[in-house]
């Protein structure tokens, strides 16, 4: 390259950035957060899988003479790639000082955020969309949001907030469920937002683009050098070849998404990177009569836009069956918009990953790769020989992929793409396929190509199966021959390693393809052959409005947005890792066990401690206090001593001056092990008699064994529920700051339990608790995962800070979080149920087995609550439940939302299914027959008062129009063989309150200042549930002042000591009661001044009291409930009160693939008198969707060696916006106050998660319909999660081979 530019220039939020020596390995995310201190762009997964780091890139398109915009994941963009670009972050959209942007305002007012950690990324995705399209359709909106994950809201309010900017008054409602997803448009039932008719022009202005950047990027070559790295950007193909010739070990960079992953995993630690992103021949797109040629450096998003234009130019031949539409179909479901906007065709092809969606299409289309080297140019067919192995093509290292030529398929041909993933939208394929067929004038096949991805080590065409159909007609006989050959070829070519599920999927794809060909030949335009129909989601919320006479200052019962909403939507709200770095701050990085169970023979730290920047080495010998910690038992080592008990257990740690240095040094520590026998599964634990002692007295209500002989029917069964990752968006971590005065320590950490952190830190450091302050501003989600595992985050940092007298930080990356922290406990439940002919339960006996992991944590408490909640909403006269806590060599599992209750209620609902199937009655009839009523007695002998289960059930049945819809489902199922629907309704009874009285207490401190303003501190942690907002509402009513006068800064052990963990749907009860107590004390002190001057103002009364030396500060304690349970005797009352509800869910499944869609969910809940209805609706929707993930797609597996087979959102799939119910209505019961709680409210955080079991019940009904068609018994057990694989394997579809599919 001649005279390349050596200075990097780009703009961020309108400000020019100039770097003379940019580091080629630095990502934009790191640069924004560390160099520019723009922390609004969040680091949630650092894998490109969650969208929290979404930013907008803008550039000048010379060819189109206009500014282009795209949203990308900052964690996948290398900063050297940004020369000539303008970057917009959330700070550039709006701020609390200069005013919020329209999108940000709508998010706040529509309650589209909870914890707020994902919110900046959501804002930037919508901001980019509006820069691209002034009035996007709802379908385009949801497609754009597929790359943005949210764990809190359930997505509906986010969609509502953004739908304010979409097309209004659509006249094409009938077409909304058909056609390409990008063209969808659908009206919504908007029950919550008040912004429906806002003028879009007032919301988002077009941002000015720097004139300096309106340049031709294709004429300026670049060369950046930093340390061991060199970044080169040629602009001609000849320059690329020259560079490769002189530097043969260099790396070709296109979009860089795959390269960034290798940099982060340290597969590449130095070298020369040659960026081809602006080589003219590699970013071309040309179309002629024969086909299209696509440049290797063209982004997948850019390709999709050009293919759409191409399809329109084909005069009707761009319909399904054409290569262009097959490519569009594959691109539509390939990753997400952020990644498609960055990833390129060349990178997609050259990584040779069998899961790559587009590669299977290129193979079926007989595409050719155009490659060039110093020896010349050649074209290579993309076939079985092209993909040599996973990660390697047949091209030589000296060759560069320049473009790909894709021929158009002629008339009398049909080409279609299929994909099945664990999650619809933004997921790798479990299996994908692309099929190409041609036929003669009589309809007989002249060729057939069956190409599959994710089946073998490479994308592959099945040669023998493809040849079977030649000269045959596309009838069922030929289909049978093809399917038989597919199975044989898969067995032979894979040596039997291809799963039965993938074999069924492959045949299912072919069946779909066959039907499409038959319809094409018969000119049948039936639209619903391929997959499930989709439409944009819609929602409705119904709740009681405040009474007209309620004073304006009384905020209780009003839908008040989160008080921190403006700070959250602008990215200004500070989370732990947003806190500024101290000048002398250190970083600690633990070294983790790579063995499930082993003796530690040696730890060689010699190479690590000599690395420049390393300050200290920590292990068990450096812990000044106790090395072991725990809630109920001190059984978990901070650092392993002589022996490790799971993969991911901390052995030692490196302390260094930077995060990168600490990680580099940690890799140099060498540990020698001697492996010991390990136990990974519950079955292995049971066989080895490996249990943690569970001493709680069994809950007995009679003796089922004596009752069973008198029952009409007795059935036994077993069901299982799996792990679930909490997946809070904010990474876990800690910042520990020593005060260096009297040994004081200040801990900032991501914890739901500050007092537990304080207690544990005291034990680890060997200092009293009064010298340790734990402070918590907010959490980016918790869900139970940040209660009692937090010593893993702050423990090593606290030891280092005390030893070295300097601030120490540790932020756990997502992969390590997955590896080390506990999950929801897996349950294996064995039941025996006796019942009458009419379906009445008479006796039930249940044995719970849970996988605790290698230490106790809260496993016995989980078991206790499961035993309390096992009755669900049903009365069983004779009942016994027993618990067994299995000890395994896996990370200790811990608390998670619905703490044992969800797992227990699932078991009881499965039992009710068995009862209904056995006696031949409808499930809803059996549920209603056994449902609790007013005055019923539970299995732990608690009488139910104000029982709203029946009322919720009735309202749900009526509002959902259940009976009519059930008939419609039955008609649908009778008319469809390969698709089935299911509808189910379930009631809910959820006990709220800790079974030990001392745990049911809250703490508060209320301070009033002479200007009338008020600060409140309480013992609860704000983590998205709106706790601070509700507490301000409570104080507002108690003190008769405006919410604007009240502020809550943070939670700290220095203001409220000895607090209960923020969990169990209790925080509003506990902290609200404490705030009321404190406020009432102050009100009592102010009463004489108000009586003396009844027309005075709040400020005047405050000042009068001050002048009389009356304290304007008060502490409060909340003591709701009087329950107490004796675990040794098994007697008492473990519950304060109950939250009730019901849900009706309708689903549809594709029996050939196992894919499903939740069509409709109707929820009715009794939550007393809501403190804030819209916040509570958000909790209901968010809890339901989190439960839906647990029930269906969130599958986490361990290898036989004990490795967690997931490391983040790339391979662990939580629900996305595409997966939520297409229609969801939430109704809160009116006029049902709750006695003995804060303003008659009820806990709402956990109960709605259980209602997601209705999805399981509906899916089970759909599967049952398929089984009925096959003449199989309707009685069967189904485990959760009900993944696509489990659904497909439960559906006995008879593939036309004359053989049973089972």
PDB file of N, CA and C in Angstrom, residues 584-590 614-625 627 638-639 652-657 662 734-740 744-747 761 764-767 791-810:
ATOM      1  N   UNK A 584      -5.706   4.230  41.813  1.00  0.00           N
ATOM      2  CA  UNK A 584      -4.829   3.132  42.243  1.00  0.00           C
ATOM      3  C   UNK A 584      -5.573   1.800  42.304  1.00  0.00           C
ATOM      4  N   UNK A 585      -6.642   1.692  41.547  1.00  0.00           N
ATOM      5  CA  UNK A 585      -7.493   0.499  41.623  1.00  0.00           C
ATOM      6  C   UNK A 585      -6.796  -0.731  41.044  1.00  0.00           C
ATOM      7  N   UNK A 586      -7.035  -1.862  41.679  1.00  0.00           N
ATOM      8  CA  UNK A 586      -6.505  -3.147  41.225  1.00  0.00           C
ATOM      9  C   UNK A 586      -7.660  -4.032  40.756  1.00  0.00           C
ATOM     10  N   UNK A 587      -7.295  -5.123  40.098  1.00  0.00           N
ATOM     11  CA  UNK A 587      -8.300  -6.053  39.576  1.00  0.00           C
ATOM     12  C   UNK A 587      -7.914  -7.463  39.996  1.00  0.00           C
ATOM     13  N   UNK A 588      -8.910  -8.244  40.410  1.00  0.00           N
ATOM     14  CA  UNK A 588      -8.650  -9.614  40.833  1.00  0.00           C
ATOM     15  C   UNK A 588      -9.360 -10.576  39.884  1.00  0.00           C
ATOM     16  N   UNK A 589      -8.667 -11.649  39.568  1.00  0.00           N
ATOM     17  CA  UNK A 589      -9.214 -12.641  38.630  1.00  0.00           C
ATOM     18  C   UNK A 589      -8.979 -14.034  39.195  1.00  0.00           C
ATOM     19  N   UNK A 590     -10.036 -14.767  39.557  1.00  0.00           N
ATOM     20  CA  UNK A 590      -9.864 -16.111  40.125  1.00  0.00           C
ATOM     21  C   UNK A 590      -9.457 -17.136  39.072  1.00  0.00           C
ATOM     22  N   UNK A 614       1.452  -7.715  37.781  1.00  0.00           N
ATOM     23  CA  UNK A 614       0.884  -8.600  38.803  1.00  0.00           C
ATOM     24  C   UNK A 614       1.322  -8.112  40.181  1.00  0.00           C
ATOM     25  N   UNK A 615       0.381  -7.994  41.082  1.00  0.00           N
ATOM     26  CA  UNK A 615       0.643  -7.413  42.396  1.00  0.00           C
ATOM     27  C   UNK A 615       0.621  -8.463  43.502  1.00  0.00           C
ATOM     28  N   UNK A 616      -0.269  -9.454  43.382  1.00  0.00           N
ATOM     29  CA  UNK A 616      -0.402 -10.416  44.482  1.00  0.00           C
ATOM     30  C   UNK A 616      -1.018 -11.699  43.954  1.00  0.00           C
ATOM     31  N   UNK A 617      -0.848 -12.739  44.757  1.00  0.00           N
ATOM     32  CA  UNK A 617      -1.425 -14.051  44.470  1.00  0.00           C
ATOM     33  C   UNK A 617      -2.203 -14.483  45.711  1.00  0.00           C
ATOM     34  N   UNK A 618      -3.454 -14.880  45.528  1.00  0.00           N
ATOM     35  CA  UNK A 618      -4.315 -15.246  46.654  1.00  0.00           C
ATOM     36  C   UNK A 618      -4.663 -16.724  46.592  1.00  0.00           C
ATOM     37  N   UNK A 619      -4.698 -17.348  47.751  1.00  0.00           N
ATOM     38  CA  UNK A 619      -5.250 -18.693  47.881  1.00  0.00           C
ATOM     39  C   UNK A 619      -5.774 -18.842  49.296  1.00  0.00           C
ATOM     40  N   UNK A 620      -6.088 -20.043  49.694  1.00  0.00           N
ATOM     41  CA  UNK A 620      -6.699 -20.257  51.008  1.00  0.00           C
ATOM     42  C   UNK A 620      -5.810 -19.781  52.146  1.00  0.00           C
ATOM     43  N   UNK A 621      -4.497 -19.818  51.950  1.00  0.00           N
ATOM     44  CA  UNK A 621      -3.583 -19.416  53.024  1.00  0.00           C
ATOM     45  C   UNK A 621      -3.562 -17.902  53.233  1.00  0.00           C
ATOM     46  N   UNK A 622      -4.064 -17.145  52.282  1.00  0.00           N
ATOM     47  CA  UNK A 622      -4.031 -15.681  52.405  1.00  0.00           C
ATOM     48  C   UNK A 622      -5.312 -15.112  52.990  1.00  0.00           C
ATOM     49  N   UNK A 623      -6.303 -15.971  53.229  1.00  0.00           N
ATOM     50  CA  UNK A 623      -7.572 -15.494  53.790  1.00  0.00           C
ATOM     51  C   UNK A 623      -7.375 -15.222  55.280  1.00  0.00           C
ATOM     52  N   UNK A 624      -7.592 -13.984  55.741  1.00  0.00           N
ATOM     53  CA  UNK A 624      -7.289 -13.657  57.141  1.00  0.00           C
ATOM     54  C   UNK A 624      -8.272 -14.242  58.140  1.00  0.00           C
ATOM     55  N   UNK A 625      -9.501 -14.481  57.726  1.00  0.00           N
ATOM     56  CA  UNK A 625     -10.512 -15.029  58.625  1.00  0.00           C
ATOM     57  C   UNK A 625     -10.849 -16.458  58.245  1.00  0.00           C
ATOM     58  N   UNK A 627     -12.059 -19.334  55.750  1.00  0.00           N
ATOM     59  CA  UNK A 627     -12.039 -19.586  54.304  1.00  0.00           C
ATOM     60  C   UNK A 627     -13.370 -20.143  53.819  1.00  0.00           C
ATOM     61  N   UNK A 638     -13.928 -20.361  50.032  1.00  0.00           N
ATOM     62  CA  UNK A 638     -13.649 -19.227  49.160  1.00  0.00           C
ATOM     63  C   UNK A 638     -12.588 -19.639  48.143  1.00  0.00           C
ATOM     64  N   UNK A 639     -11.549 -20.306  48.619  1.00  0.00           N
ATOM     65  CA  UNK A 639     -10.535 -20.920  47.763  1.00  0.00           C
ATOM     66  C   UNK A 639     -10.409 -22.382  48.163  1.00  0.00           C
ATOM     67  N   UNK A 652      -7.513 -20.280  43.356  1.00  0.00           N
ATOM     68  CA  UNK A 652      -6.639 -19.183  43.745  1.00  0.00           C
ATOM     69  C   UNK A 652      -7.013 -17.977  42.893  1.00  0.00           C
ATOM     70  N   UNK A 653      -6.271 -16.883  43.023  1.00  0.00           N
ATOM     71  CA  UNK A 653      -6.609 -15.682  42.260  1.00  0.00           C
ATOM     72  C   UNK A 653      -5.368 -14.830  42.045  1.00  0.00           C
ATOM     73  N   UNK A 654      -5.404 -14.081  40.948  1.00  0.00           N
ATOM     74  CA  UNK A 654      -4.346 -13.135  40.617  1.00  0.00           C
ATOM     75  C   UNK A 654      -4.866 -11.713  40.852  1.00  0.00           C
ATOM     76  N   UNK A 655      -4.041 -10.888  41.481  1.00  0.00           N
ATOM     77  CA  UNK A 655      -4.350  -9.468  41.644  1.00  0.00           C
ATOM     78  C   UNK A 655      -3.352  -8.688  40.796  1.00  0.00           C
ATOM     79  N   UNK A 656      -3.894  -7.803  39.945  1.00  0.00           N
ATOM     80  CA  UNK A 656      -3.018  -7.076  39.024  1.00  0.00           C
ATOM     81  C   UNK A 656      -3.523  -5.654  38.841  1.00  0.00           C
ATOM     82  N   UNK A 657      -2.727  -4.887  38.129  1.00  0.00           N
ATOM     83  CA  UNK A 657      -3.053  -3.476  37.935  1.00  0.00           C
ATOM     84  C   UNK A 657      -4.118  -3.259  36.874  1.00  0.00           C
ATOM     85  N   UNK A 662      -4.413  -9.268  34.736  1.00  0.00           N
ATOM     86  CA  UNK A 662      -4.839 -10.326  35.661  1.00  0.00           C
ATOM     87  C   UNK A 662      -5.252 -11.578  34.900  1.00  0.00           C
ATOM     88  N   UNK A 734     -17.970  -6.968  42.019  1.00  0.00           N
ATOM     89  CA  UNK A 734     -17.811  -6.225  43.271  1.00  0.00           C
ATOM     90  C   UNK A 734     -16.696  -5.200  43.117  1.00  0.00           C
ATOM     91  N   UNK A 735     -16.827  -4.136  43.864  1.00  0.00           N
ATOM     92  CA  UNK A 735     -15.760  -3.145  44.041  1.00  0.00           C
ATOM     93  C   UNK A 735     -15.597  -2.969  45.541  1.00  0.00           C
ATOM     94  N   UNK A 736     -14.413  -3.309  46.049  1.00  0.00           N
ATOM     95  CA  UNK A 736     -14.150  -3.239  47.487  1.00  0.00           C
ATOM     96  C   UNK A 736     -13.138  -2.127  47.733  1.00  0.00           C
ATOM     97  N   UNK A 737     -13.539  -1.199  48.605  1.00  0.00           N
ATOM     98  CA  UNK A 737     -12.717  -0.014  48.851  1.00  0.00           C
ATOM     99  C   UNK A 737     -12.309   0.014  50.327  1.00  0.00           C
ATOM    100  N   UNK A 738     -11.009  -0.189  50.624  1.00  0.00           N
ATOM    101  CA  UNK A 738     -10.564  -0.092  52.014  1.00  0.00           C
ATOM    102  C   UNK A 738     -10.427   1.376  52.415  1.00  0.00           C
ATOM    103  N   UNK A 739     -10.856   1.687  53.610  1.00  0.00           N
ATOM    104  CA  UNK A 739     -10.751   3.066  54.077  1.00  0.00           C
ATOM    105  C   UNK A 739      -9.403   3.341  54.748  1.00  0.00           C
ATOM    106  N   UNK A 740      -8.652   2.265  55.030  1.00  0.00           N
ATOM    107  CA  UNK A 740      -7.320   2.391  55.632  1.00  0.00           C
ATOM    108  C   UNK A 740      -7.348   3.192  56.927  1.00  0.00           C
ATOM    109  N   UNK A 744     -11.597  -0.233  58.193  1.00  0.00           N
ATOM    110  CA  UNK A 744     -12.926  -0.168  57.565  1.00  0.00           C
ATOM    111  C   UNK A 744     -12.856  -0.631  56.116  1.00  0.00           C
ATOM    112  N   UNK A 745     -13.960  -1.241  55.686  1.00  0.00           N
ATOM    113  CA  UNK A 745     -14.078  -1.740  54.317  1.00  0.00           C
ATOM    114  C   UNK A 745     -15.454  -1.335  53.784  1.00  0.00           C
ATOM    115  N   UNK A 746     -15.462  -0.835  52.560  1.00  0.00           N
ATOM    116  CA  UNK A 746     -16.721  -0.509  51.891  1.00  0.00           C
ATOM    117  C   UNK A 746     -16.857  -1.414  50.671  1.00  0.00           C
ATOM    118  N   UNK A 747     -18.002  -2.082  50.567  1.00  0.00           N
ATOM    119  CA  UNK A 747     -18.212  -3.059  49.499  1.00  0.00           C
ATOM    120  C   UNK A 747     -19.393  -2.619  48.642  1.00  0.00           C
ATOM    121  N   UNK A 761     -18.500 -11.212  54.647  1.00  0.00           N
ATOM    122  CA  UNK A 761     -17.250 -10.461  54.581  1.00  0.00           C
ATOM    123  C   UNK A 761     -16.590 -10.368  55.947  1.00  0.00           C
ATOM    124  N   UNK A 764     -14.911 -13.724  56.526  1.00  0.00           N
ATOM    125  CA  UNK A 764     -13.750 -13.936  55.662  1.00  0.00           C
ATOM    126  C   UNK A 764     -12.574 -13.053  56.087  1.00  0.00           C
ATOM    127  N   UNK A 765     -12.872 -11.798  56.432  1.00  0.00           N
ATOM    128  CA  UNK A 765     -11.809 -10.848  56.765  1.00  0.00           C
ATOM    129  C   UNK A 765     -11.430 -10.874  58.242  1.00  0.00           C
ATOM    130  N   UNK A 766     -12.265 -11.478  59.063  1.00  0.00           N
ATOM    131  CA  UNK A 766     -11.956 -11.547  60.491  1.00  0.00           C
ATOM    132  C   UNK A 766     -12.094 -10.210  61.197  1.00  0.00           C
ATOM    133  N   UNK A 767     -13.015  -9.371  60.742  1.00  0.00           N
ATOM    134  CA  UNK A 767     -13.260  -8.083  61.396  1.00  0.00           C
ATOM    135  C   UNK A 767     -14.742  -7.969  61.707  1.00  0.00           C
ATOM    136  N   UNK A 791     -20.611 -14.052  47.652  1.00  0.00           N
ATOM    137  CA  UNK A 791     -19.207 -14.156  48.081  1.00  0.00           C
ATOM    138  C   UNK A 791     -18.270 -14.608  46.967  1.00  0.00           C
ATOM    139  N   UNK A 792     -18.805 -15.299  45.961  1.00  0.00           N
ATOM    140  CA  UNK A 792     -17.984 -15.667  44.818  1.00  0.00           C
ATOM    141  C   UNK A 792     -17.475 -14.425  44.098  1.00  0.00           C
ATOM    142  N   UNK A 793     -18.222 -13.321  44.199  1.00  0.00           N
ATOM    143  CA  UNK A 793     -17.844 -12.092  43.519  1.00  0.00           C
ATOM    144  C   UNK A 793     -16.990 -11.192  44.400  1.00  0.00           C
ATOM    145  N   UNK A 794     -17.409 -10.993  45.653  1.00  0.00           N
ATOM    146  CA  UNK A 794     -16.692 -10.000  46.465  1.00  0.00           C
ATOM    147  C   UNK A 794     -15.620 -10.603  47.363  1.00  0.00           C
ATOM    148  N   UNK A 795     -15.634 -11.919  47.586  1.00  0.00           N
ATOM    149  CA  UNK A 795     -14.741 -12.528  48.563  1.00  0.00           C
ATOM    150  C   UNK A 795     -13.274 -12.294  48.260  1.00  0.00           C
ATOM    151  N   UNK A 796     -12.847 -12.651  47.059  1.00  0.00           N
ATOM    152  CA  UNK A 796     -11.438 -12.484  46.699  1.00  0.00           C
ATOM    153  C   UNK A 796     -11.060 -11.013  46.654  1.00  0.00           C
ATOM    154  N   UNK A 797     -11.974 -10.167  46.152  1.00  0.00           N
ATOM    155  CA  UNK A 797     -11.693  -8.731  46.088  1.00  0.00           C
ATOM    156  C   UNK A 797     -11.524  -8.146  47.484  1.00  0.00           C
ATOM    157  N   UNK A 798     -12.334  -8.612  48.435  1.00  0.00           N
ATOM    158  CA  UNK A 798     -12.236  -8.109  49.807  1.00  0.00           C
ATOM    159  C   UNK A 798     -10.907  -8.512  50.446  1.00  0.00           C
ATOM    160  N   UNK A 799     -10.480  -9.759  50.221  1.00  0.00           N
ATOM    161  CA  UNK A 799      -9.199 -10.209  50.763  1.00  0.00           C
ATOM    162  C   UNK A 799      -8.059  -9.371  50.183  1.00  0.00           C
ATOM    163  N   UNK A 800      -8.103  -9.146  48.870  1.00  0.00           N
ATOM    164  CA  UNK A 800      -7.042  -8.376  48.217  1.00  0.00           C
ATOM    165  C   UNK A 800      -7.043  -6.928  48.698  1.00  0.00           C
ATOM    166  N   UNK A 801      -8.225  -6.329  48.826  1.00  0.00           N
ATOM    167  CA  UNK A 801      -8.303  -4.932  49.257  1.00  0.00           C
ATOM    168  C   UNK A 801      -7.760  -4.757  50.671  1.00  0.00           C
ATOM    169  N   UNK A 802      -8.068  -5.705  51.549  1.00  0.00           N
ATOM    170  CA  UNK A 802      -7.576  -5.602  52.924  1.00  0.00           C
ATOM    171  C   UNK A 802      -6.067  -5.823  52.976  1.00  0.00           C
ATOM    172  N   UNK A 803      -5.559  -6.765  52.181  1.00  0.00           N
ATOM    173  CA  UNK A 803      -4.126  -7.058  52.185  1.00  0.00           C
ATOM    174  C   UNK A 803      -3.302  -5.908  51.614  1.00  0.00           C
ATOM    175  N   UNK A 804      -3.818  -5.282  50.560  1.00  0.00           N
ATOM    176  CA  UNK A 804      -3.016  -4.319  49.809  1.00  0.00           C
ATOM    177  C   UNK A 804      -3.379  -2.873  50.094  1.00  0.00           C
ATOM    178  N   UNK A 805      -4.496  -2.661  50.767  1.00  0.00           N
ATOM    179  CA  UNK A 805      -4.892  -1.304  51.103  1.00  0.00           C
ATOM    180  C   UNK A 805      -5.287  -0.469  49.899  1.00  0.00           C
ATOM    181  N   UNK A 806      -5.746  -1.114  48.841  1.00  0.00           N
ATOM    182  CA  UNK A 806      -6.155  -0.413  47.629  1.00  0.00           C
ATOM    183  C   UNK A 806      -7.515  -0.924  47.171  1.00  0.00           C
ATOM    184  N   UNK A 807      -8.258  -0.084  46.436  1.00  0.00           N
ATOM    185  CA  UNK A 807      -9.538  -0.558  45.895  1.00  0.00           C
ATOM    186  C   UNK A 807      -9.305  -1.712  44.924  1.00  0.00           C
ATOM    187  N   UNK A 808     -10.172  -2.698  44.986  1.00  0.00           N
ATOM    188  CA  UNK A 808     -10.052  -3.869  44.127  1.00  0.00           C
ATOM    189  C   UNK A 808     -11.416  -4.157  43.504  1.00  0.00           C
ATOM    190  N   UNK A 809     -11.391  -4.401  42.214  1.00  0.00           N
ATOM    191  CA  UNK A 809     -12.624  -4.666  41.470  1.00  0.00           C
ATOM    192  C   UNK A 809     -12.567  -6.060  40.865  1.00  0.00           C
ATOM    193  N   UNK A 810     -13.736  -6.678  40.770  1.00  0.00           N
ATOM    194  CA  UNK A 810     -13.861  -7.914  40.007  1.00  0.00           C
ATOM    195  C   UNK A 810     -15.218  -7.931  39.324  1.00  0.00           C
TER     196      UNK A 810
END
